[in-house]
Amino acid sequence: MKKRLTEEDFNRFNGRVTRVVGLTVESHGPDAFLGEMCKISLQNGKNALAEVVGFKEGNVVLMPYEDVSGLKMGCEVIRTNRVLEIGVGRNMIGRIFDGLGRPLDGRSFVPEARYPLTNSPPHPLKRKRIKDPLSVGVRAIDGFITIGKGQRIGIFAGSGVGKSTLLGMIARNTTADVCVLALIGERGREVREFIERDLGEEGLKRSILVVSTSDQPALARVKSLLTATSIAEYYRDLGYDVLLMVDSLTRWAMAQREVGLAIGEPPTTRGYPPSVFAGLPKILERAGNSDRGSITAVYTVLVEADDFNEPISDTVRSIVDGHIVLSRRLAESNHYPAIDVLASVSRLMNDVVSEEHKEAANRLRSLLASYESAKDLIEIGAYKKGTNPLVDKAIEMQEDINAFLRQGIFEKSSFEETVQRLFELSSRSLD
């Protein structure tokens, strides 16, 4: 004789919604574990995916990945007994996915394997050292802030200074095997603009896009960074040199702040809960070299009110291996890309370039710094020629150096061409 299921048995596998508070849904049952994915049966007959984010007074606290219109008291919550995973495969290149790894371009996708979203970083003793440069096709970066394969670098800028355009240039021109781009918290209209204008057909052919727009639930925006990183790890495990680009890390932090505050974390620095600052090194450390391939990561950081010392900027800068600063002053003077070479640094440049390259870059940096120090006197006509030979040479070569640093959006420059022009400028500065 079959044993009848009791309410206790039912609650092991299913639950009922009892309360909705802000971004969270509370249910009596099921007997789910932290991080488990559940399905909420809505009034309209659809299922919404949600994740167990905590427990409160005997209830399960869930946060939806997607819209829960049609939710009401008593809606059934079904446990899946698994965590969120994404399908991956070599056929992802040239495709566009949402923050949960589902196709957004209307085409079917058959995965070759499944990857968890929370992988461990490569073992520190098994990471290959960063010794080789990775060309990104932007002269100001390849020449003065050279990036190595497996390096993590941040692009720091205020709004409207050209971060997305610079990412598009890098994606089209880089020598990496595969590009993985995560657009987190973007305006909906900007997604297609980025794909068609900044990335272009040429860039899309070698890229994988993960898109999570600003109107999507906070948890979906949080997961999009993990999804993009897992996809990059899959290709690294296959032996590829992967370029992972994230726009922007600040919007990921804002989404994580929404999640943290919703589940009861105390706000600390500027309203950000501790989980934001604990989560940044965990996710950023997953990039880099392994014993098979490499992930070179470029993260944009949206600087609030052009304050480069605000908490997220300061924390990211302390974790990554260099920073590229975009200057609003340069952008306003129509100098694009608006990279402030003097404020930017690659901590690994000395390990990946030749001595001649390093000396040439340092020589031109000195000229830029000399011009900057005397700029006010020069502009009002108070500087007298002959006062300082270095300033004299800086004034003479200022236009040529700026012509080297400026670059059209669709202008290509190989690493060899960039270094050759850098050497020519450096030689002239010694005349």
mmCIF file of N, CA and C in Angstrom, residues 226-285:
data_model
loop_
_atom_site.group_PDB
_atom_site.id
_atom_site.type_symbol
_atom_site.label_atom_id
_atom_site.label_comp_id
_atom_site.label_asym_id
_atom_site.label_seq_id
_atom_site.Cartn_x
_atom_site.Cartn_y
_atom_site.Cartn_z
ATOM 1 N N LEU A 226 28.870 36.794 -14.086
ATOM 2 C CA LEU A 226 29.303 35.419 -13.842
ATOM 3 C C LEU A 226 29.163 34.583 -15.119
ATOM 4 N N THR A 227 28.068 34.806 -15.866
ATOM 5 C CA THR A 227 27.846 34.076 -17.122
ATOM 6 C C THR A 227 28.964 34.369 -18.120
ATOM 7 N N ALA A 228 29.292 35.648 -18.305
ATOM 8 C CA ALA A 228 30.347 36.021 -19.252
ATOM 9 C C ALA A 228 31.692 35.438 -18.830
ATOM 10 N N THR A 229 31.967 35.458 -17.532
ATOM 11 C CA THR A 229 33.241 34.924 -17.047
ATOM 12 C C THR A 229 33.308 33.414 -17.248
ATOM 13 N N SER A 230 32.187 32.714 -17.029
ATOM 14 C CA SER A 230 32.164 31.258 -17.234
ATOM 15 C C SER A 230 32.372 30.900 -18.708
ATOM 16 N N ILE A 231 31.766 31.680 -19.612
ATOM 17 C CA ILE A 231 31.967 31.446 -21.045
ATOM 18 C C ILE A 231 33.452 31.634 -21.401
ATOM 19 N N ALA A 232 34.053 32.700 -20.861
ATOM 20 C CA ALA A 232 35.480 32.949 -21.108
ATOM 21 C C ALA A 232 36.324 31.798 -20.562
ATOM 22 N N GLU A 233 35.945 31.263 -19.400
ATOM 23 C CA GLU A 233 36.692 30.138 -18.808
ATOM 24 C C GLU A 233 36.586 28.891 -19.676
ATOM 25 N N TYR A 234 35.423 28.668 -20.284
ATOM 26 C CA TYR A 234 35.243 27.515 -21.166
ATOM 27 C C TYR A 234 36.230 27.579 -22.329
ATOM 28 N N TYR A 235 36.332 28.749 -22.961
ATOM 29 C CA TYR A 235 37.253 28.882 -24.091
ATOM 30 C C TYR A 235 38.710 28.846 -23.629
ATOM 31 N N ARG A 236 38.986 29.380 -22.440
ATOM 32 C CA ARG A 236 40.357 29.273 -21.908
ATOM 33 C C ARG A 236 40.734 27.813 -21.691
ATOM 34 N N ASP A 237 39.787 27.013 -21.176
ATOM 35 C CA ASP A 237 40.052 25.594 -20.941
ATOM 36 C C ASP A 237 40.317 24.838 -22.242
ATOM 37 N N LEU A 238 39.807 25.389 -23.365
ATOM 38 C CA LEU A 238 40.074 24.781 -24.673
ATOM 39 C C LEU A 238 41.435 25.193 -25.233
ATOM 40 N N GLY A 239 42.117 26.111 -24.519
ATOM 41 C CA GLY A 239 43.441 26.554 -24.947
ATOM 42 C C GLY A 239 43.467 27.865 -25.699
ATOM 43 N N TYR A 240 42.344 28.586 -25.735
ATOM 44 C CA TYR A 240 42.277 29.857 -26.458
ATOM 45 C C TYR A 240 42.852 30.998 -25.617
ATOM 46 N N ASP A 241 43.289 32.064 -26.324
ATOM 47 C CA ASP A 241 43.579 33.347 -25.681
ATOM 48 C C ASP A 241 42.310 34.183 -25.790
ATOM 49 N N VAL A 242 41.654 34.400 -24.663
ATOM 50 C CA VAL A 242 40.334 35.041 -24.627
ATOM 51 C C VAL A 242 40.473 36.472 -24.129
ATOM 52 N N LEU A 243 39.730 37.382 -24.739
ATOM 53 C CA LEU A 243 39.631 38.751 -24.236
ATOM 54 C C LEU A 243 38.233 38.931 -23.658
ATOM 55 N N LEU A 244 38.148 39.122 -22.351
ATOM 56 C CA LEU A 244 36.875 39.353 -21.666
ATOM 57 C C LEU A 244 36.726 40.844 -21.407
ATOM 58 N N MET A 245 35.626 41.425 -21.902
ATOM 59 C CA MET A 245 35.381 42.855 -21.686
ATOM 60 C C MET A 245 34.032 43.041 -21.007
ATOM 61 N N VAL A 246 34.015 43.846 -19.965
ATOM 62 C CA VAL A 246 32.811 44.053 -19.156
ATOM 63 C C VAL A 246 32.496 45.539 -19.094
ATOM 64 N N ASP A 247 31.275 45.891 -19.464
ATOM 65 C CA ASP A 247 30.813 47.278 -19.421
ATOM 66 C C ASP A 247 29.429 47.318 -18.754
ATOM 67 N N SER A 248 29.332 47.669 -17.484
ATOM 68 C CA SER A 248 30.431 48.132 -16.671
ATOM 69 C C SER A 248 30.392 47.426 -15.310
ATOM 70 N N LEU A 249 31.552 47.394 -14.675
ATOM 71 C CA LEU A 249 31.683 46.768 -13.370
ATOM 72 C C LEU A 249 30.917 47.553 -12.307
ATOM 73 N N THR A 250 30.803 48.850 -12.507
ATOM 74 C CA THR A 250 30.067 49.688 -11.550
ATOM 75 C C THR A 250 28.587 49.315 -11.519
ATOM 76 N N ARG A 251 28.008 49.054 -12.705
ATOM 77 C CA ARG A 251 26.582 48.692 -12.736
ATOM 78 C C ARG A 251 26.374 47.307 -12.144
ATOM 79 N N TRP A 252 27.370 46.427 -12.268
ATOM 80 C CA TRP A 252 27.292 45.133 -11.570
ATOM 81 C C TRP A 252 27.282 45.368 -10.062
ATOM 82 N N ALA A 253 28.137 46.256 -9.582
ATOM 83 C CA ALA A 253 28.198 46.553 -8.146
ATOM 84 C C ALA A 253 26.885 47.156 -7.657
ATOM 85 N N MET A 254 26.268 47.989 -8.482
ATOM 86 C CA MET A 254 24.976 48.579 -8.107
ATOM 87 C C MET A 254 23.892 47.506 -8.011
ATOM 88 N N ALA A 255 23.914 46.555 -8.948
ATOM 89 C CA ALA A 255 22.942 45.456 -8.909
ATOM 90 C C ALA A 255 23.177 44.581 -7.683
ATOM 91 N N GLN A 256 24.446 44.316 -7.359
ATOM 92 C CA GLN A 256 24.765 43.527 -6.169
ATOM 93 C C GLN A 256 24.356 44.266 -4.906
ATOM 94 N N ARG A 257 24.431 45.596 -4.940
ATOM 95 C CA ARG A 257 23.975 46.403 -3.801
ATOM 96 C C ARG A 257 22.465 46.237 -3.605
ATOM 97 N N GLU A 258 21.719 46.246 -4.717
ATOM 98 C CA GLU A 258 20.269 46.028 -4.615
ATOM 99 C C GLU A 258 19.964 44.677 -3.987
ATOM 100 N N VAL A 259 20.679 43.646 -4.429
ATOM 101 C CA VAL A 259 20.456 42.294 -3.900
ATOM 102 C C VAL A 259 20.807 42.251 -2.417
ATOM 103 N N GLY A 260 21.976 42.782 -2.069
ATOM 104 C CA GLY A 260 22.430 42.740 -0.679
ATOM 105 C C GLY A 260 21.489 43.461 0.273
ATOM 106 N N LEU A 261 21.059 44.659 -0.104
ATOM 107 C CA LEU A 261 20.163 45.430 0.758
ATOM 108 C C LEU A 261 18.797 44.750 0.876
ATOM 109 N N ALA A 262 18.344 44.112 -0.223
ATOM 110 C CA ALA A 262 17.034 43.454 -0.209
ATOM 111 C C ALA A 262 16.993 42.273 0.747
ATOM 112 N N ILE A 263 18.135 41.584 0.929
ATOM 113 C CA ILE A 263 18.134 40.413 1.814
ATOM 114 C C ILE A 263 18.624 40.765 3.218
ATOM 115 N N GLY A 264 18.778 42.082 3.479
ATOM 116 C CA GLY A 264 19.025 42.503 4.856
ATOM 117 C C GLY A 264 20.458 42.813 5.225
ATOM 118 N N GLU A 265 21.358 42.916 4.255
ATOM 119 C CA GLU A 265 22.738 43.291 4.585
ATOM 120 C C GLU A 265 22.788 44.753 5.012
ATOM 121 N N PRO A 266 23.676 45.089 5.946
ATOM 122 C CA PRO A 266 23.796 46.493 6.354
ATOM 123 C C PRO A 266 24.570 47.299 5.319
ATOM 124 N N PRO A 267 24.119 48.509 5.001
ATOM 125 C CA PRO A 267 24.897 49.352 4.083
ATOM 126 C C PRO A 267 26.158 49.852 4.784
ATOM 127 N N THR A 268 27.276 49.866 4.073
ATOM 128 C CA THR A 268 28.525 50.342 4.689
ATOM 129 C C THR A 268 29.017 51.572 3.933
ATOM 130 N N THR A 269 30.021 51.439 3.092
ATOM 131 C CA THR A 269 30.593 52.590 2.396
ATOM 132 C C THR A 269 29.684 53.073 1.285
ATOM 133 N N ARG A 270 29.205 54.296 1.389
ATOM 134 C CA ARG A 270 28.316 54.924 0.399
ATOM 135 C C ARG A 270 27.137 54.030 0.031
ATOM 136 N N GLY A 271 26.616 53.324 1.003
ATOM 137 C CA GLY A 271 25.434 52.500 0.789
ATOM 138 C C GLY A 271 25.713 51.132 0.217
ATOM 139 N N TYR A 272 26.959 50.809 -0.112
ATOM 140 C CA TYR A 272 27.288 49.474 -0.637
ATOM 141 C C TYR A 272 27.441 48.493 0.523
ATOM 142 N N PRO A 273 26.779 47.321 0.462
ATOM 143 C CA PRO A 273 26.908 46.321 1.526
ATOM 144 C C PRO A 273 28.223 45.553 1.395
ATOM 145 N N PRO A 274 28.621 44.816 2.423
ATOM 146 C CA PRO A 274 29.902 44.089 2.400
ATOM 147 C C PRO A 274 30.021 43.094 1.245
ATOM 148 N N SER A 275 28.897 42.516 0.766
ATOM 149 C CA SER A 275 28.965 41.501 -0.288
ATOM 150 C C SER A 275 29.552 42.044 -1.585
ATOM 151 N N VAL A 276 29.421 43.355 -1.826
ATOM 152 C CA VAL A 276 29.986 43.957 -3.035
ATOM 153 C C VAL A 276 31.506 43.880 -2.994
ATOM 154 N N PHE A 277 32.077 44.287 -1.860
ATOM 155 C CA PHE A 277 33.535 44.326 -1.748
ATOM 156 C C PHE A 277 34.118 42.935 -1.563
ATOM 157 N N ALA A 278 33.329 41.999 -1.021
ATOM 158 C CA ALA A 278 33.783 40.608 -0.927
ATOM 159 C C ALA A 278 33.691 39.914 -2.283
ATOM 160 N N GLY A 279 32.697 40.302 -3.108
ATOM 161 C CA GLY A 279 32.477 39.644 -4.393
ATOM 162 C C GLY A 279 33.436 40.085 -5.487
ATOM 163 N N LEU A 280 33.931 41.332 -5.424
ATOM 164 C CA LEU A 280 34.803 41.844 -6.492
ATOM 165 C C LEU A 280 36.080 41.015 -6.667
ATOM 166 N N PRO A 281 36.857 40.764 -5.606
ATOM 167 C CA PRO A 281 38.066 39.949 -5.837
ATOM 168 C C PRO A 281 37.759 38.522 -6.274
ATOM 169 N N LYS A 282 36.637 37.959 -5.807
ATOM 170 C CA LYS A 282 36.283 36.584 -6.208
ATOM 171 C C LYS A 282 36.061 36.476 -7.707
ATOM 172 N N ILE A 283 35.342 37.437 -8.273
ATOM 173 C CA ILE A 283 35.032 37.373 -9.697
ATOM 174 C C ILE A 283 36.213 37.837 -10.549
ATOM 175 N N LEU A 284 36.969 38.843 -10.083
ATOM 176 C CA LEU A 284 38.085 39.355 -10.873
ATOM 177 C C LEU A 284 39.258 38.377 -10.897
ATOM 178 N N GLU A 285 39.418 37.599 -9.822
ATOM 179 C CA GLU A 285 40.520 36.633 -9.766
ATOM 180 C C GLU A 285 40.314 35.466 -10.728
#
